[in-house]
């Protein structure tokens, strides 16, 4: 096997710069893996600004992988809808019913409380240390290590040596700038969204307001698609609410930031709902909620040219920025963490070669690009600022609503880019039928264990490589693969999924046996009992094979592991 890196005395294997959601999530996942980790944050404490507000089913699944789902769910508004309103008419209603990943597709949270939960989670791991009021002044890297110079609160500097440096230091990332990695707009953005290769100020500048003690009881995120001033309002936990107002050319910023102006804008937006009783069944707040934060933001659509430079890797906002209309900014950072941390663990512990880390760019870059395009195009369509554009948009949605299949696709949020990798740590299959499973995100239904407990599937997978087979005879399920040394090196967990109609009385010790309660796994596998599915620790399918393909797959795996 690849030799594990020899650390300096008391030196961390990983240094994370930035204690935002991405950095703290990475520290928790590395802590669960027992990897010595140091988090550096230049501020004296966590941010008290609720920047992100939306978390999707994939993001909550990552929180489950961190072992913090129960604590996080205590402060989440689960399963909200999104309403798009124009001229007092409902253009579209997004109310997905799917729980493919075990959680609702749209939920909201309070970022400061979320970060506090992640920070408390680090107390579980003696191998993780966090230092506030510390700043990375410089760093150099060679083939073996990264050496950082860190300034301490007392004005002195300290040298720290690590194996890998994770830049989770935000959209202005000093580490990214030091590496001269450019941020670029993805091609295919709407033509009106570009001006000389840069974002237009007219499109991007928004007034963002957070309120508490709001008596609006609606649980829907509402997009007021008025071309004269697009507005968004989103419910948050504990009677809080987010408001976003697009800046128009005639706006005077100091006047726009005045509380009286903000309350006027809120009343105008709500008036368009109360004027039509068919749009809202719940009470619309008419009071003056307490404004706890107001600021101007420039929403950007940019992507780093590369996510990895030697032993330095970019995650979250340091690697990509996108408008909030698809609610995918922070969620994309959590996906970065889920993709990368298991690979770092294997490399640092000598279980894989550094080649494995190169798949981070190959897998995440295309998916983030798709999310940026999705968020940008969605915002451009629903938040147009021209009369003609709004008429075309309204006619477009009228056509969609007249076609049931398209209306259902919007309602169920099927237009969102689905998580799937087409290249990276994936091993090809000779069967065209099986290739459709390769790179797919394994669904997470409820399953029943041999003791009768009903659990979400990831609780069984436990952040490990898992070999899954749909089979009705558990004792014989993995007899052909458990002989291979490569499966022991991967510390594979063997999971036999019983079809719904199967009867199993004997306790099996050679593998974990679960019953597919609602048949979701069987459907995902197309009811094929002849295939084995190798699932990575981040729940993506990396191999689908039959007994005859075992030697070939073992040889391909050794290229990464030997």
mmCIF file of C-alpha atoms in Angstrom, residues 281-526:
data_model
loop_
_atom_site.group_PDB
_atom_site.id
_atom_site.type_symbol
_atom_site.label_atom_id
_atom_site.label_comp_id
_atom_site.label_asym_id
_atom_site.label_seq_id
_atom_site.Cartn_x
_atom_site.Cartn_y
_atom_site.Cartn_z
ATOM 1 C CA UNK A 281 -54.501 30.865 2.592
ATOM 2 C CA UNK A 282 -52.394 31.832 5.621
ATOM 3 C CA UNK A 283 -52.188 35.161 7.368
ATOM 4 C CA UNK A 284 -49.981 37.819 5.821
ATOM 5 C CA UNK A 285 -48.118 39.920 8.351
ATOM 6 C CA UNK A 286 -48.933 43.621 8.479
ATOM 7 C CA UNK A 287 -46.814 44.610 11.443
ATOM 8 C CA UNK A 288 -43.388 46.178 11.414
ATOM 9 C CA UNK A 289 -41.046 43.294 12.198
ATOM 10 C CA UNK A 290 -37.752 44.064 13.881
ATOM 11 C CA UNK A 291 -34.943 44.596 11.370
ATOM 12 C CA UNK A 292 -31.802 42.904 12.663
ATOM 13 C CA UNK A 293 -29.617 43.215 9.593
ATOM 14 C CA UNK A 294 -29.592 45.139 6.319
ATOM 15 C CA UNK A 295 -26.855 45.244 3.753
ATOM 16 C CA UNK A 296 -26.170 45.496 0.034
ATOM 17 C CA UNK A 297 -24.911 42.415 -1.750
ATOM 18 C CA UNK A 298 -23.495 41.876 -5.231
ATOM 19 C CA UNK A 299 -24.616 38.433 -6.370
ATOM 20 C CA UNK A 300 -21.965 36.936 -8.639
ATOM 21 C CA UNK A 301 -21.733 33.956 -10.990
ATOM 22 C CA UNK A 302 -18.098 32.868 -11.088
ATOM 23 C CA UNK A 303 -16.130 29.650 -10.933
ATOM 24 C CA UNK A 304 -12.448 29.032 -10.146
ATOM 25 C CA UNK A 305 -10.421 27.758 -13.091
ATOM 26 C CA UNK A 306 -9.218 24.901 -10.937
ATOM 27 C CA UNK A 307 -10.059 23.600 -7.465
ATOM 28 C CA UNK A 308 -6.629 22.139 -6.714
ATOM 29 C CA UNK A 309 -3.101 23.539 -6.946
ATOM 30 C CA UNK A 310 -0.491 21.103 -5.654
ATOM 31 C CA UNK A 311 -1.395 20.396 -2.031
ATOM 32 C CA UNK A 312 -3.868 23.278 -1.745
ATOM 33 C CA UNK A 313 -7.561 22.700 -2.441
ATOM 34 C CA UNK A 314 -10.389 25.235 -2.778
ATOM 35 C CA UNK A 315 -13.852 24.600 -1.322
ATOM 36 C CA UNK A 316 -17.109 26.544 -1.024
ATOM 37 C CA UNK A 317 -17.142 30.244 -1.878
ATOM 38 C CA UNK A 318 -13.380 30.205 -2.394
ATOM 39 C CA UNK A 319 -14.033 27.991 -5.437
ATOM 40 C CA UNK A 320 -17.416 29.206 -6.694
ATOM 41 C CA UNK A 321 -20.036 31.914 -6.237
ATOM 42 C CA UNK A 322 -23.577 31.882 -7.559
ATOM 43 C CA UNK A 323 -26.819 33.885 -7.210
ATOM 44 C CA UNK A 324 -29.180 32.677 -4.468
ATOM 45 C CA UNK A 325 -32.194 31.980 -6.681
ATOM 46 C CA UNK A 326 -31.636 28.219 -6.734
ATOM 47 C CA UNK A 327 -30.579 28.147 -3.070
ATOM 48 C CA UNK A 328 -27.413 26.245 -3.980
ATOM 49 C CA UNK A 329 -24.489 28.382 -2.748
ATOM 50 C CA UNK A 330 -23.814 26.856 0.673
ATOM 51 C CA UNK A 331 -25.183 23.491 -0.430
ATOM 52 C CA UNK A 332 -22.520 23.338 -3.140
ATOM 53 C CA UNK A 333 -19.864 23.948 -0.480
ATOM 54 C CA UNK A 334 -21.244 21.067 1.593
ATOM 55 C CA UNK A 335 -21.071 18.839 -1.489
ATOM 56 C CA UNK A 336 -17.415 19.841 -1.924
ATOM 57 C CA UNK A 337 -16.740 18.721 1.648
ATOM 58 C CA UNK A 338 -18.571 15.418 1.227
ATOM 59 C CA UNK A 339 -16.677 14.679 -1.980
ATOM 60 C CA UNK A 340 -13.191 15.567 -0.740
ATOM 61 C CA UNK A 341 -12.836 14.548 2.905
ATOM 62 C CA UNK A 342 -13.010 10.771 2.478
ATOM 63 C CA UNK A 343 -10.356 11.035 -0.220
ATOM 64 C CA UNK A 344 -8.101 13.063 2.065
ATOM 65 C CA UNK A 345 -8.568 10.479 4.796
ATOM 66 C CA UNK A 346 -7.470 7.646 2.541
ATOM 67 C CA UNK A 347 -4.432 9.518 1.223
ATOM 68 C CA UNK A 348 -3.290 10.798 4.631
ATOM 69 C CA UNK A 349 -3.670 7.358 6.195
ATOM 70 C CA UNK A 350 -1.741 5.710 3.380
ATOM 71 C CA UNK A 351 -4.705 3.787 1.992
ATOM 72 C CA UNK A 352 -4.600 5.490 -1.425
ATOM 73 C CA UNK A 353 -2.157 7.381 -3.618
ATOM 74 C CA UNK A 354 -2.458 11.176 -4.089
ATOM 75 C CA UNK A 355 -3.882 10.426 -7.531
ATOM 76 C CA UNK A 356 -7.218 9.977 -5.783
ATOM 77 C CA UNK A 357 -7.341 13.695 -4.932
ATOM 78 C CA UNK A 358 -7.241 14.701 -8.597
ATOM 79 C CA UNK A 359 -10.764 13.312 -8.961
ATOM 80 C CA UNK A 360 -12.067 16.167 -6.764
ATOM 81 C CA UNK A 361 -11.728 18.654 -9.623
ATOM 82 C CA UNK A 362 -13.002 16.203 -12.229
ATOM 83 C CA UNK A 363 -16.164 15.474 -10.253
ATOM 84 C CA UNK A 364 -17.071 18.747 -8.596
ATOM 85 C CA UNK A 365 -16.191 21.330 -11.259
ATOM 86 C CA UNK A 366 -18.816 20.251 -13.855
ATOM 87 C CA UNK A 367 -21.570 19.904 -11.250
ATOM 88 C CA UNK A 368 -20.890 23.320 -9.700
ATOM 89 C CA UNK A 369 -20.849 24.858 -13.174
ATOM 90 C CA UNK A 370 -24.287 23.349 -13.857
ATOM 91 C CA UNK A 371 -25.580 24.777 -10.545
ATOM 92 C CA UNK A 372 -24.262 28.254 -11.395
ATOM 93 C CA UNK A 373 -25.977 28.159 -14.784
ATOM 94 C CA UNK A 374 -29.193 26.887 -13.189
ATOM 95 C CA UNK A 375 -29.221 29.633 -10.531
ATOM 96 C CA UNK A 376 -28.285 32.394 -12.978
ATOM 97 C CA UNK A 377 -30.760 31.447 -15.695
ATOM 98 C CA UNK A 378 -33.550 30.948 -13.147
ATOM 99 C CA UNK A 379 -32.913 34.430 -11.751
ATOM 100 C CA UNK A 380 -32.741 35.969 -15.222
ATOM 101 C CA UNK A 381 -36.089 34.463 -16.212
ATOM 102 C CA UNK A 382 -38.166 35.099 -13.111
ATOM 103 C CA UNK A 383 -36.510 38.393 -12.110
ATOM 104 C CA UNK A 384 -36.463 40.237 -15.419
ATOM 105 C CA UNK A 385 -36.575 44.056 -15.192
ATOM 106 C CA UNK A 386 -38.229 44.866 -18.528
ATOM 107 C CA UNK A 387 -41.929 45.030 -19.355
ATOM 108 C CA UNK A 388 -41.438 42.978 -22.516
ATOM 109 C CA UNK A 389 -39.377 40.398 -20.664
ATOM 110 C CA UNK A 390 -42.059 40.018 -17.992
ATOM 111 C CA UNK A 391 -44.786 39.522 -20.612
ATOM 112 C CA UNK A 392 -42.758 36.853 -22.405
ATOM 113 C CA UNK A 393 -42.017 35.158 -19.083
ATOM 114 C CA UNK A 394 -45.670 35.179 -18.009
ATOM 115 C CA UNK A 395 -46.737 33.715 -21.354
ATOM 116 C CA UNK A 396 -44.037 31.061 -21.033
ATOM 117 C CA UNK A 397 -45.290 29.968 -17.609
ATOM 118 C CA UNK A 398 -48.899 30.022 -18.835
ATOM 119 C CA UNK A 399 -47.871 27.542 -21.527
ATOM 120 C CA UNK A 400 -46.064 25.344 -18.989
ATOM 121 C CA UNK A 401 -49.088 25.320 -16.671
ATOM 122 C CA UNK A 402 -51.264 24.165 -19.567
ATOM 123 C CA UNK A 403 -49.128 21.045 -20.073
ATOM 124 C CA UNK A 404 -49.498 18.687 -17.072
ATOM 125 C CA UNK A 405 -46.140 16.920 -17.461
ATOM 126 C CA UNK A 406 -44.232 20.241 -17.550
ATOM 127 C CA UNK A 407 -46.250 21.686 -14.677
ATOM 128 C CA UNK A 408 -45.463 18.622 -12.561
ATOM 129 C CA UNK A 409 -41.755 18.881 -13.466
ATOM 130 C CA UNK A 410 -41.734 22.456 -12.110
ATOM 131 C CA UNK A 411 -43.764 21.555 -9.021
ATOM 132 C CA UNK A 412 -41.463 18.627 -8.182
ATOM 133 C CA UNK A 413 -38.313 20.702 -8.878
ATOM 134 C CA UNK A 414 -37.052 18.279 -11.510
ATOM 135 C CA UNK A 415 -35.418 21.129 -13.418
ATOM 136 C CA UNK A 416 -32.660 21.315 -10.797
ATOM 137 C CA UNK A 417 -29.422 19.647 -12.018
ATOM 138 C CA UNK A 418 -29.268 16.175 -10.526
ATOM 139 C CA UNK A 419 -26.187 14.953 -8.651
ATOM 140 C CA UNK A 420 -24.268 12.654 -10.962
ATOM 141 C CA UNK A 421 -20.610 12.261 -11.829
ATOM 142 C CA UNK A 422 -19.532 11.227 -15.311
ATOM 143 C CA UNK A 423 -15.783 10.997 -14.672
ATOM 144 C CA UNK A 424 -13.476 10.730 -11.703
ATOM 145 C CA UNK A 425 -13.268 7.864 -9.200
ATOM 146 C CA UNK A 426 -15.574 5.690 -11.303
ATOM 147 C CA UNK A 427 -15.009 2.289 -12.858
ATOM 148 C CA UNK A 428 -16.652 1.522 -16.161
ATOM 149 C CA UNK A 429 -19.063 -1.322 -16.680
ATOM 150 C CA UNK A 430 -19.273 -3.533 -19.753
ATOM 151 C CA UNK A 431 -23.063 -3.510 -19.554
ATOM 152 C CA UNK A 432 -24.931 -0.544 -21.037
ATOM 153 C CA UNK A 433 -27.792 -1.202 -18.644
ATOM 154 C CA UNK A 434 -25.477 -0.955 -15.637
ATOM 155 C CA UNK A 435 -23.706 2.177 -16.881
ATOM 156 C CA UNK A 436 -26.756 4.259 -16.032
ATOM 157 C CA UNK A 437 -26.078 3.581 -12.332
ATOM 158 C CA UNK A 438 -22.432 4.631 -12.515
ATOM 159 C CA UNK A 439 -21.805 8.001 -10.876
ATOM 160 C CA UNK A 440 -25.379 8.219 -9.565
ATOM 161 C CA UNK A 441 -26.224 9.381 -6.049
ATOM 162 C CA UNK A 442 -27.616 6.442 -4.094
ATOM 163 C CA UNK A 443 -31.112 7.178 -2.742
ATOM 164 C CA UNK A 444 -31.617 7.117 1.017
ATOM 165 C CA UNK A 445 -34.908 5.450 1.931
ATOM 166 C CA UNK A 446 -35.952 4.007 5.262
ATOM 167 C CA UNK A 447 -34.793 0.409 5.661
ATOM 168 C CA UNK A 448 -35.530 -2.208 8.296
ATOM 169 C CA UNK A 449 -32.692 -4.014 10.060
ATOM 170 C CA UNK A 450 -32.611 -7.640 11.222
ATOM 171 C CA UNK A 451 -33.646 -6.468 14.694
ATOM 172 C CA UNK A 452 -36.720 -4.696 13.311
ATOM 173 C CA UNK A 453 -35.423 -1.118 13.591
ATOM 174 C CA UNK A 454 -36.286 1.325 10.836
ATOM 175 C CA UNK A 455 -33.361 3.575 9.939
ATOM 176 C CA UNK A 456 -32.303 5.878 7.123
ATOM 177 C CA UNK A 457 -29.951 3.976 4.845
ATOM 178 C CA UNK A 458 -26.885 6.182 5.463
ATOM 179 C CA UNK A 459 -26.989 5.171 9.129
ATOM 180 C CA UNK A 460 -26.151 1.659 7.910
ATOM 181 C CA UNK A 461 -23.559 2.836 5.357
ATOM 182 C CA UNK A 462 -21.731 4.792 8.109
ATOM 183 C CA UNK A 463 -19.445 6.916 5.861
ATOM 184 C CA UNK A 464 -17.697 3.789 4.558
ATOM 185 C CA UNK A 465 -17.287 2.026 1.260
ATOM 186 C CA UNK A 466 -20.268 -0.285 0.927
ATOM 187 C CA UNK A 467 -20.972 -3.179 -1.377
ATOM 188 C CA UNK A 468 -24.702 -3.462 -1.947
ATOM 189 C CA UNK A 469 -26.626 -6.269 -3.560
ATOM 190 C CA UNK A 470 -30.319 -6.884 -3.952
ATOM 191 C CA UNK A 471 -30.598 -10.571 -3.134
ATOM 192 C CA UNK A 472 -33.043 -12.903 -1.459
ATOM 193 C CA UNK A 473 -30.462 -15.308 0.062
ATOM 194 C CA UNK A 474 -28.271 -13.269 2.449
ATOM 195 C CA UNK A 475 -25.868 -16.088 3.369
ATOM 196 C CA UNK A 476 -24.803 -16.526 -0.264
ATOM 197 C CA UNK A 477 -24.856 -12.853 -1.271
ATOM 198 C CA UNK A 478 -21.141 -11.995 -1.125
ATOM 199 C CA UNK A 479 -19.440 -15.404 -1.209
ATOM 200 C CA UNK A 480 -17.687 -14.529 -4.487
ATOM 201 C CA UNK A 481 -16.211 -11.173 -3.433
ATOM 202 C CA UNK A 482 -15.306 -11.485 0.228
ATOM 203 C CA UNK A 483 -12.199 -13.476 -0.701
ATOM 204 C CA UNK A 484 -10.480 -10.513 -2.370
ATOM 205 C CA UNK A 485 -7.810 -8.605 -0.422
ATOM 206 C CA UNK A 486 -8.791 -5.324 -2.093
ATOM 207 C CA UNK A 487 -12.154 -5.322 -0.314
ATOM 208 C CA UNK A 488 -10.420 -5.645 3.047
ATOM 209 C CA UNK A 489 -8.140 -2.730 2.140
ATOM 210 C CA UNK A 490 -11.216 -0.619 1.407
ATOM 211 C CA UNK A 491 -12.799 -1.735 4.695
ATOM 212 C CA UNK A 492 -15.931 -2.500 2.724
ATOM 213 C CA UNK A 493 -19.236 -2.941 4.497
ATOM 214 C CA UNK A 494 -21.353 -5.683 2.917
ATOM 215 C CA UNK A 495 -25.067 -4.943 2.708
ATOM 216 C CA UNK A 496 -27.667 -7.374 1.422
ATOM 217 C CA UNK A 497 -30.922 -5.655 0.523
ATOM 218 C CA UNK A 498 -33.874 -7.999 0.774
ATOM 219 C CA UNK A 499 -36.627 -7.547 -1.796
ATOM 220 C CA UNK A 500 -39.947 -6.562 -0.271
ATOM 221 C CA UNK A 501 -41.527 -9.984 -0.675
ATOM 222 C CA UNK A 502 -38.569 -11.967 0.717
ATOM 223 C CA UNK A 503 -38.753 -13.843 3.994
ATOM 224 C CA UNK A 504 -35.625 -14.038 6.152
ATOM 225 C CA UNK A 505 -35.623 -15.745 9.516
ATOM 226 C CA UNK A 506 -31.984 -16.592 10.291
ATOM 227 C CA UNK A 507 -29.562 -14.005 11.665
ATOM 228 C CA UNK A 508 -26.691 -13.494 9.191
ATOM 229 C CA UNK A 509 -23.226 -12.506 10.434
ATOM 230 C CA UNK A 510 -21.360 -12.280 7.123
ATOM 231 C CA UNK A 511 -23.113 -9.078 6.045
ATOM 232 C CA UNK A 512 -25.624 -6.473 7.107
ATOM 233 C CA UNK A 513 -29.140 -7.421 6.043
ATOM 234 C CA UNK A 514 -31.797 -4.759 5.527
ATOM 235 C CA UNK A 515 -35.298 -4.900 4.134
ATOM 236 C CA UNK A 516 -36.211 -2.474 1.355
ATOM 237 C CA UNK A 517 -39.435 -1.263 2.998
ATOM 238 C CA UNK A 518 -40.858 0.747 0.087
ATOM 239 C CA UNK A 519 -38.882 -0.836 -2.751
ATOM 240 C CA UNK A 520 -36.847 2.304 -3.534
ATOM 241 C CA UNK A 521 -33.477 0.564 -3.642
ATOM 242 C CA UNK A 522 -34.864 -2.265 -5.745
ATOM 243 C CA UNK A 523 -36.284 0.270 -8.176
ATOM 244 C CA UNK A 524 -32.946 2.115 -8.297
ATOM 245 C CA UNK A 525 -31.196 -1.193 -9.123
ATOM 246 C CA UNK A 526 -33.856 -2.084 -11.705
#
